[in-house]
Amino acid sequence: MTDADERQLYDHAFASYRDLFGSMDGPARALWFFTMDEAEILSFPVSAGQDHAEAGIRHGVKLAAMADALEALLGSQESAHEVNDLRRIAAQHGYRGKAEGTEPC
């Protein structure tokens, strides 16, 4: 996955999750995280012939965008637990984030 591919995926996911979370109040977001934990956070598809490691990194990019969208809407204090969990899982999938010295996503 190239840096451009990663950035495009991130930008799309960030906008989608920002719109999704922005339309929810706190209880609705909590319910979404509870019900979507397996489908959106803990699992990811690997297409036939796709490299498992690349699929994991793509999932990590999505999770990082999800964390950033949540933090952008709620602030770092209100969403710290969820944001930290999402970023930890993203790193476990091999998402390395942006290189030092570059603008954060």
Coordinates of C-alpha atoms in Angstrom, one line a residue, residues 14 17-18 20-30 33 66-83 86:
F14 CA -12.3 10.0 8.5
Y17 CA -16.9 8.3 10.6
R18 CA -17.1 12.0 11.4
L20 CA -21.7 9.0 11.4
F21 CA -20.5 10.0 14.9
G22 CA -21.6 13.6 14.4
S23 CA -25.2 12.6 13.9
M24 CA -25.2 10.6 17.2
D25 CA -25.6 11.6 20.8
G26 CA -23.6 9.9 23.6
P27 CA -25.9 7.0 24.2
A28 CA -26.3 6.3 20.5
R29 CA -22.5 6.3 20.1
A30 CA -22.1 3.9 23.0
F33 CA -19.6 0.8 19.7
M66 CA -12.3 6.4 13.3
A67 CA -10.3 7.4 16.4
D68 CA -9.4 10.8 14.9
A69 CA -12.9 11.5 13.8
L70 CA -14.2 10.7 17.3
E71 CA -11.6 12.8 19.0
A72 CA -12.3 15.7 16.5
L73 CA -16.0 15.7 17.4
L74 CA -15.7 15.1 21.2
G75 CA -12.3 16.4 22.2
S76 CA -9.6 14.3 23.8
Q77 CA -11.0 14.2 27.3
E78 CA -14.5 13.0 26.5
S79 CA -13.4 10.2 24.1
A80 CA -10.0 9.3 25.6
H81 CA -10.8 5.7 26.4
E82 CA -12.3 4.8 23.0
V83 CA -9.7 6.8 21.0
L86 CA -8.8 2.3 18.6

